[in-house]
Tab-separated table of C-alpha atoms and ligand atoms in Angstrom:
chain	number	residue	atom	x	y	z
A	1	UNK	CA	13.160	-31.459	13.803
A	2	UNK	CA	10.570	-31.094	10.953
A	3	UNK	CA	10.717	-27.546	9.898
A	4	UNK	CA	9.351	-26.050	6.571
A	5	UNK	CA	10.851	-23.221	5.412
A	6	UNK	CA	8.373	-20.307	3.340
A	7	UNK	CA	9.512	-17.573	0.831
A	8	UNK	CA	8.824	-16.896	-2.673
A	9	UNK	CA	10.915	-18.072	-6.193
A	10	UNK	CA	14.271	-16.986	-5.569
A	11	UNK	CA	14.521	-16.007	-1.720
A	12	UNK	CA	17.145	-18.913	-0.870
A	13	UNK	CA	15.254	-21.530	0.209
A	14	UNK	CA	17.385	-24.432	-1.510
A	15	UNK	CA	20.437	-22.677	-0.468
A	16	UNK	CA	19.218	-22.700	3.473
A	17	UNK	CA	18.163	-25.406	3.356
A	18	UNK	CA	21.174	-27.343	2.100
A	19	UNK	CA	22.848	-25.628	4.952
A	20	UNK	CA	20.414	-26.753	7.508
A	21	UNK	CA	21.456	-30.664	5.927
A	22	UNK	CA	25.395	-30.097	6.259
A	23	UNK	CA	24.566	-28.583	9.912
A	24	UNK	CA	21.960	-30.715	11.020
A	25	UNK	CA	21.584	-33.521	9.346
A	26	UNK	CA	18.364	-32.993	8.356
A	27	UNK	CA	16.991	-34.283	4.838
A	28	UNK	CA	15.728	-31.992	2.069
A	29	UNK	CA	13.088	-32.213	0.754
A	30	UNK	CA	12.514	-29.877	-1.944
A	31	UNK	CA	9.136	-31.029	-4.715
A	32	UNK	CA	10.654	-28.791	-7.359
A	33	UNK	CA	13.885	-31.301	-7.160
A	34	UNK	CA	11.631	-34.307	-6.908
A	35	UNK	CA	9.462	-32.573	-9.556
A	36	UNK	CA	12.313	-31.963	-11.849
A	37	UNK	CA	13.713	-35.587	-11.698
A	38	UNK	CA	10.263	-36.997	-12.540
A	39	UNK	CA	10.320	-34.728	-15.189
A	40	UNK	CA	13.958	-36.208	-16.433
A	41	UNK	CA	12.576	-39.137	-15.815
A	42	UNK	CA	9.342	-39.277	-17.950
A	43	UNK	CA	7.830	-40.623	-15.135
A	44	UNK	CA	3.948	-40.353	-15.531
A	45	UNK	CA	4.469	-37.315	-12.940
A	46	UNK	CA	6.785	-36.138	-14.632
A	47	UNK	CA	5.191	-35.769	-17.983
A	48	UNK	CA	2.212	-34.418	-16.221
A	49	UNK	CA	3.721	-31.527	-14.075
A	50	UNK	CA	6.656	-30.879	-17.173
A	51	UNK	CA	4.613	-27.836	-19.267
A	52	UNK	CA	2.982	-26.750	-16.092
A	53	UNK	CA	6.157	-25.769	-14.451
A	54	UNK	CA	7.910	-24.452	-17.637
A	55	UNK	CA	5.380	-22.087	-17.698
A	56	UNK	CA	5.911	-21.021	-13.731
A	57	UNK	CA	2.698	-22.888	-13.173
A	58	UNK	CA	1.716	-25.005	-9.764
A	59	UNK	CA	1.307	-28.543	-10.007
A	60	UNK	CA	-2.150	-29.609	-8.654
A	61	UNK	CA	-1.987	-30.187	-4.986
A	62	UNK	CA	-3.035	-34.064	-5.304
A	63	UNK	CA	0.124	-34.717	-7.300
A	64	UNK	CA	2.592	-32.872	-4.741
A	65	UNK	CA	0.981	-34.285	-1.621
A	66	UNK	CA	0.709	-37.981	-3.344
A	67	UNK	CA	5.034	-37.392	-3.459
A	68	UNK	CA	5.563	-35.756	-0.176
A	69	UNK	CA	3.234	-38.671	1.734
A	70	UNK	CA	5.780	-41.180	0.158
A	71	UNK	CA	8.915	-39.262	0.986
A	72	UNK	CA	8.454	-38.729	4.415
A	73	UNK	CA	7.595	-42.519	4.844
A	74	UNK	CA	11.044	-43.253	3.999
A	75	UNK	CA	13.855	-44.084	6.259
A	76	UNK	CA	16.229	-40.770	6.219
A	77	UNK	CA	13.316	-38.344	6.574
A	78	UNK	CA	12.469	-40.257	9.822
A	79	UNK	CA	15.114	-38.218	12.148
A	80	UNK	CA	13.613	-34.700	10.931
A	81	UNK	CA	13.359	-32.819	7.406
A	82	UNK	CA	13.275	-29.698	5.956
A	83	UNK	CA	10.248	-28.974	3.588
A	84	UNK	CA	11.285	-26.752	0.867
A	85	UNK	CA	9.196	-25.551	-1.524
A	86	UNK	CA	6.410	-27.536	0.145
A	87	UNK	CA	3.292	-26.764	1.249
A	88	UNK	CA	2.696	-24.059	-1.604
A	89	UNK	CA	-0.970	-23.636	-0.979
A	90	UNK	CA	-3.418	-23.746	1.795
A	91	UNK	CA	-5.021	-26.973	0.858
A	92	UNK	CA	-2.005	-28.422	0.738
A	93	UNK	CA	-0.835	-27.227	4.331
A	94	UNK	CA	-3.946	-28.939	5.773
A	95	UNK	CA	-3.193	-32.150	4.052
A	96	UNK	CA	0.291	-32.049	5.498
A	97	UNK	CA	-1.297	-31.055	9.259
A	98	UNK	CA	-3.840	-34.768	8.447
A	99	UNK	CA	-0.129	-36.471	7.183
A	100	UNK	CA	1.331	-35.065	10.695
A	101	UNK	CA	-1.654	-36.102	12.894
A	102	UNK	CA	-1.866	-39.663	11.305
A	103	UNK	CA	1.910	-40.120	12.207
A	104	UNK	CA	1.387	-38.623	15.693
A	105	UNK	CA	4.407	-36.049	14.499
A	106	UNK	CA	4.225	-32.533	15.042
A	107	UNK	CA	5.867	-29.007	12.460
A	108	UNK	CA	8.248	-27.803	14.714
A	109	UNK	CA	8.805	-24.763	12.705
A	110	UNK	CA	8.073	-22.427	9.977
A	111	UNK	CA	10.631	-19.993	8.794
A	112	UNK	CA	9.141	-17.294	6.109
A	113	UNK	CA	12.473	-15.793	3.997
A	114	UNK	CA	11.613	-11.992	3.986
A	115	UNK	CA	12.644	-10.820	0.771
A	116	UNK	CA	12.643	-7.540	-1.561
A	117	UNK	CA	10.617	-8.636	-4.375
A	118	UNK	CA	12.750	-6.091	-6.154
A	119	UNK	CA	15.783	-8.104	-5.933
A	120	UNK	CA	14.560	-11.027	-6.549
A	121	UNK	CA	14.854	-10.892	-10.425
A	122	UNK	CA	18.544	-10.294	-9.848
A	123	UNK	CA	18.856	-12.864	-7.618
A	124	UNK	CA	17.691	-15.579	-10.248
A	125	UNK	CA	19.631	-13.417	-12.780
A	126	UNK	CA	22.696	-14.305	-11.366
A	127	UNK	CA	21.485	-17.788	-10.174
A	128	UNK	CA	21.546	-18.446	-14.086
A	129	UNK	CA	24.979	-16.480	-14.343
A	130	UNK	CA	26.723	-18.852	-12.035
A	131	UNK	CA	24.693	-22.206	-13.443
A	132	UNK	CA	25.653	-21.065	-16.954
A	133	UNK	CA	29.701	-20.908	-15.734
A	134	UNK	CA	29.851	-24.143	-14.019
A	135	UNK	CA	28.712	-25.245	-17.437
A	136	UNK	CA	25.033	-26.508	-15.741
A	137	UNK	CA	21.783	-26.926	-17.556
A	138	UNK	CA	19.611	-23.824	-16.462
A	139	UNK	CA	16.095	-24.722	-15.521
A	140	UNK	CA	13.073	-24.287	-18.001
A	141	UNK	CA	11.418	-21.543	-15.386
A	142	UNK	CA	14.265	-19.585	-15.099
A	143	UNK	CA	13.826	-16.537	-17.316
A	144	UNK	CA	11.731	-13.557	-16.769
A	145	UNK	CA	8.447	-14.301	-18.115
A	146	UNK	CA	7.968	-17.531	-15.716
A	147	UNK	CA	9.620	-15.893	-13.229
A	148	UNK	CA	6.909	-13.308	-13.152
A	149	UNK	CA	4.427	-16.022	-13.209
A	150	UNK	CA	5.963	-18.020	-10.322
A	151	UNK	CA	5.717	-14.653	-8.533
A	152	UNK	CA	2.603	-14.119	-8.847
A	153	UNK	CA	1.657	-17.597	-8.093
A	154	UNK	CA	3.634	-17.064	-4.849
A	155	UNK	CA	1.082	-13.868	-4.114
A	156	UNK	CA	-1.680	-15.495	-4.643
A	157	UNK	CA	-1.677	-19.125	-3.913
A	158	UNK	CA	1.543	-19.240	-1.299
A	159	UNK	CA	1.954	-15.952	0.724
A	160	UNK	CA	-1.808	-16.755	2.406
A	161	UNK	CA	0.582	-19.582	4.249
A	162	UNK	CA	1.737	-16.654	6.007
A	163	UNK	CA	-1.260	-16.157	7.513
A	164	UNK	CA	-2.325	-19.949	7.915
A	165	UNK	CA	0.831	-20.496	10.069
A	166	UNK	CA	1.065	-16.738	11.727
A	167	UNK	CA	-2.576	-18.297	13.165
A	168	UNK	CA	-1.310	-21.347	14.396
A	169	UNK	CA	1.652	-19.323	16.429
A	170	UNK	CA	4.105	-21.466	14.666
A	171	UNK	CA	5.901	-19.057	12.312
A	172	UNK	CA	9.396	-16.891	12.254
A	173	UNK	CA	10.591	-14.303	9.639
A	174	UNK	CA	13.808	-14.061	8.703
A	175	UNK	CA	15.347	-11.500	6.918
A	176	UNK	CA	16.200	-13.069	3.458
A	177	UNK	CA	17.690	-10.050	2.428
A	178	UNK	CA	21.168	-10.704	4.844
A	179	UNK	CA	24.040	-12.391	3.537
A	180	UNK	CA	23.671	-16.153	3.201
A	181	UNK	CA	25.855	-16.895	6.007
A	182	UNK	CA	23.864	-14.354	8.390
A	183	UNK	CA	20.835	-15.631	7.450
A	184	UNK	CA	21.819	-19.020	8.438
A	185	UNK	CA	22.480	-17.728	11.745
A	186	UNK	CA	18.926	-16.435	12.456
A	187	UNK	CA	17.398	-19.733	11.012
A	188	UNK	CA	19.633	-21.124	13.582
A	189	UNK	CA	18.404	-18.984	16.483
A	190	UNK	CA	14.488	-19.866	15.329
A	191	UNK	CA	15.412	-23.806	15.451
A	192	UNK	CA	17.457	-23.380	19.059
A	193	UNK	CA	14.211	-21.311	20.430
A	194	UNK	CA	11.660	-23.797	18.851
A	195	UNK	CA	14.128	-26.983	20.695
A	196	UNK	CA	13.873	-25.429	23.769
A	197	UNK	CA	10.341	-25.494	23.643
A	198	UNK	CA	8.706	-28.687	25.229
A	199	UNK	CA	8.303	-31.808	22.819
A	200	UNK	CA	4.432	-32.767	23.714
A	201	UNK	CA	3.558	-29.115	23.395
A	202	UNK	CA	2.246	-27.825	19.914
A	203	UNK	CA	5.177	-25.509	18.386
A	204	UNK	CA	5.514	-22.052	19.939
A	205	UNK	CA	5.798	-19.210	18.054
A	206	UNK	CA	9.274	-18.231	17.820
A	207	UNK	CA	10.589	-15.029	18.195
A	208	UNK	CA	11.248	-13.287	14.379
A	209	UNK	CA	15.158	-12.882	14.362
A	210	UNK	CA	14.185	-9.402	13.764
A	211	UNK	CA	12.180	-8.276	17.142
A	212	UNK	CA	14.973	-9.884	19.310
A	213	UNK	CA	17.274	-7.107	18.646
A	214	UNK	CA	14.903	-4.451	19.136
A	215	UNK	CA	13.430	-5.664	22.497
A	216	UNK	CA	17.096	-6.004	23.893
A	217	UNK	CA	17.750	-2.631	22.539
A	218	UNK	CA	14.877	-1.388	24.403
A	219	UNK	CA	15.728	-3.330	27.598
A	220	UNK	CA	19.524	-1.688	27.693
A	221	UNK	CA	17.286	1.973	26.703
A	222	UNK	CA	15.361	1.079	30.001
A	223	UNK	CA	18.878	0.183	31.967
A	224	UNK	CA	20.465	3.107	30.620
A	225	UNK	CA	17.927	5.405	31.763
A	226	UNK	CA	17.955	3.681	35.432
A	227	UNK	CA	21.749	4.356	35.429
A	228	UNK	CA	21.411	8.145	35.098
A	229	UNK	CA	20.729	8.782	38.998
A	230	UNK	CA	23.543	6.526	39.577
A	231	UNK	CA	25.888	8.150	37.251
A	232	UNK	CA	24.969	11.426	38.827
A	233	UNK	CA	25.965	10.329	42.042
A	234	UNK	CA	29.052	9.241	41.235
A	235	UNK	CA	29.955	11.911	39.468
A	236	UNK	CA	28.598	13.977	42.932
A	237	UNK	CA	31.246	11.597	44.651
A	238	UNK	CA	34.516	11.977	42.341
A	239	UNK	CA	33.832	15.804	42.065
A	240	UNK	CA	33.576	15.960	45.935
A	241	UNK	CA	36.576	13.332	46.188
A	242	UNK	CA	38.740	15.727	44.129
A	243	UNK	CA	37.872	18.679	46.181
A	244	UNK	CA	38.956	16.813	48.993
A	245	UNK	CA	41.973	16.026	47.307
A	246	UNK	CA	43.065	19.439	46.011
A	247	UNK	CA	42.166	20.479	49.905
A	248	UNK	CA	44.727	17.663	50.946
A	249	UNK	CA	47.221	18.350	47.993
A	250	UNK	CA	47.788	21.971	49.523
A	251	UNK	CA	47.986	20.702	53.092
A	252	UNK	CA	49.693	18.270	51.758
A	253	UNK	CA	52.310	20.590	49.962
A	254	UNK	CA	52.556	22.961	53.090
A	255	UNK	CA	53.979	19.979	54.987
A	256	UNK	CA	55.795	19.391	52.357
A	257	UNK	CA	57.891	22.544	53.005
A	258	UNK	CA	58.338	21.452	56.332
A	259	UNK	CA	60.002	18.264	54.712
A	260	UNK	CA	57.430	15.895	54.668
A	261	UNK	CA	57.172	13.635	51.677
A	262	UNK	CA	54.139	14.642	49.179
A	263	UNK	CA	54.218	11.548	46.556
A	264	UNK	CA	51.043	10.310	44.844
A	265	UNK	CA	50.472	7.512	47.267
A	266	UNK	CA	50.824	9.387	50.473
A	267	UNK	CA	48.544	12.469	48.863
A	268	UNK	CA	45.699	9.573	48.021
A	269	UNK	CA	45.784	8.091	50.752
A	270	UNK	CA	45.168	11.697	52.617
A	271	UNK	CA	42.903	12.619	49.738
A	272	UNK	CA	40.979	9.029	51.679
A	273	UNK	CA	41.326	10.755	54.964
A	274	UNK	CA	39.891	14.213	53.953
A	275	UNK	CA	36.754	12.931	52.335
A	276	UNK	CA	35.986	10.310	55.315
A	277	UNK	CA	36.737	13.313	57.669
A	278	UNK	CA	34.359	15.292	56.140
A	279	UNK	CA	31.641	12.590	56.366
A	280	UNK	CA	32.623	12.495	59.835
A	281	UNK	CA	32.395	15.982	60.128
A	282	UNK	CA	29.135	16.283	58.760
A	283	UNK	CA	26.834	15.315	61.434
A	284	UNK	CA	28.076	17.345	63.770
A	285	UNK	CA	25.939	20.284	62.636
A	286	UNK	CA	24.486	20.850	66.343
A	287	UNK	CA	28.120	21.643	67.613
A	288	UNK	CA	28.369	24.329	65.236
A	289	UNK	CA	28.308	27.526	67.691
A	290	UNK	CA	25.304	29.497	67.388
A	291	UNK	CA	26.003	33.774	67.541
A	292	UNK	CA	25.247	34.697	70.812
A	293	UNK	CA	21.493	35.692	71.234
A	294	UNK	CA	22.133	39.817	71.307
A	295	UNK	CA	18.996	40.773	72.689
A	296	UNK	CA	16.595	39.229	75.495
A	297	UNK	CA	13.733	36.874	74.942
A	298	UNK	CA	10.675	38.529	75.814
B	1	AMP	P1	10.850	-24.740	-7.046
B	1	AMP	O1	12.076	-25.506	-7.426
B	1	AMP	O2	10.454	-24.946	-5.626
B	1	AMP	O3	10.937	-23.289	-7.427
B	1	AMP	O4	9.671	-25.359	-7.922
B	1	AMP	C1	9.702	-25.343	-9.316
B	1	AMP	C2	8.312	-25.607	-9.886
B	1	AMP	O5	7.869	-26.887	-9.440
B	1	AMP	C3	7.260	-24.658	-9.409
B	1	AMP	O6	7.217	-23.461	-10.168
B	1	AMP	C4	6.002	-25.495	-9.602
B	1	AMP	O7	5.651	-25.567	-10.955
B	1	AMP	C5	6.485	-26.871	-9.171
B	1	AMP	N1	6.271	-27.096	-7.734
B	1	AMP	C6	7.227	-27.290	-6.799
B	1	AMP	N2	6.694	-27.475	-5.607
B	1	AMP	C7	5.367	-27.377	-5.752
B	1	AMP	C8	4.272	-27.466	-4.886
B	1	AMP	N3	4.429	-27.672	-3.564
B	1	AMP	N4	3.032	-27.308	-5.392
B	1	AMP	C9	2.845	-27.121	-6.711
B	1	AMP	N5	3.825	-27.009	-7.607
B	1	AMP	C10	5.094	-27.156	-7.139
């Protein structure tokens, strides 16, 4: 499974993605962590892309590919992955689709996190709340001014990957905006909808978790409304049923002066007997005696 999942700065990427690893067994791989480790490093990467991404910057394409072509060569990224983070702009989606072809491997999903761009200061508001308690080093981008840059860098250079996939019929939307766990769940339904699809086949455009609910909504609309002639007729049936047994009931409770039992059972069962004699009765229409003709045919 080789899945890449979209969203701007703050939409839970990392944190879906980590679940993805614990319930698939997928690797991670996320080019702000490799980024950030260069950067710890002092690799020659590292000092490169370090001041660009303090200030919410990208890091030219070349540089990201260059580290995403090695990672995927390795060993654990062989059974599937999950691109996070990666491709962030359109140039560098086509030089993952040449890395793809060259390997004879095919994207087998793309899941966009739909979020409130509202929220999403809050979000990495209390990202840095819960980093700070747990006594973590908070990351150089995280405050509001690169924030606002990252955003915008997500508008302008990242959400046309929307678009780029949308085209290729190979992308979901998720609501980012659900709990973590519920999220999870929809991410879940994309991948089990993308594995059913065939394996030689280009990836098929999953259903977004949101539409399924609102098709099967319309579908039981649909049912519901077919039901209403049968519901009518039943309720033609229980109304004629009880007639027939309030008919019976009082024959019923006439014998019943004369001594014969009238308990539930026996009163149901002749409640049966009234109702199927009056089907029986029914047809019989042409017995009923016609009023004698008064007055001769001329
Ligand atoms: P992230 O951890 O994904 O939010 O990334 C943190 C920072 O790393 C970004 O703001 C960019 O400066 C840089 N970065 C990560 N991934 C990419 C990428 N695919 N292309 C360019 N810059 C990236």
């Amino acid at each position: 499974m080789r899945l890449i999942l979209l969203g701007p700065p703050g939409a839970g990427k990392g944190t879906q993605a980590q679940l993805l690893v614990e319930r698939h067994g997928l690797v991670q791989l996320s080019t702000g962590d490799m980024l950030r480790a260069a950067v710890k490093a002092e690799t020659p990467v590292g000092l490169k892309a370090r001041d660009i991404m303090a200030r919410g910057e990208l890091v030219p394409d070349e540089v990201v590919v260059a580290i995403i072509a090695d990672r995927i060569e390795q060993d654990d990224a062989k059974k599937g992955f999950i691109l996070d983070g990666f491709p962030r702009t359109v140039p560098q989606a086509e030089a993952l689709d040449r890395l793809l072809k060259d390997k004879g491997l095919r994207l087998d999903a793309v899941v966009e996190l739909k979020v409130n761009e509202g929220m999403l200061l809050q979000r990495v508001e209390s990202r840095i709340a819960q980093m700070k308690a747990r006594g973590e080093q908070v990351r150089a981008d995280d405050n509001a001014e690169a924030l606002a840059k990252r955003l915008d860098a997500y508008r302008a250079q990242t959400a046309p990957l929307i678009d780029y996939y949308g085209d290729r019929r190979a992308l979901a939307t998720v609501d980012g905006m659900l709990p973590i766990d519920e999220v999870a769940v929809a991410i879940d339904r994309v991948l089990t909808a993308t594995a059913g699809s065939n394996g030689s086949k280009p990836a098929r455009k999953p259903a977004a978790a949101g539409k399924a609910p609102r098709k099967a909504a319309k579908t039981a609309k649909k049912a519901a409304r077919r039901a209403v002639p049968a519901r009518k007729k039943a309720a033609k049936a229980a109304k004629q049923a009880s007639k027939g047994s309030r008919k019976a009931a009082a024959r019923k409770a006439g014998k019943a002066k004369k001594g014969a039992s009238a308990k539930g059972g026996t009163a149901r069962r002749s409640a049966k007997g009234t109702v199927k004699r009056r089907a029986a009765r029914k047809p019989m229409k042409s017995r009923v005696k016609r009023p004698r003709r008064l007055t001769k045919r001329r």
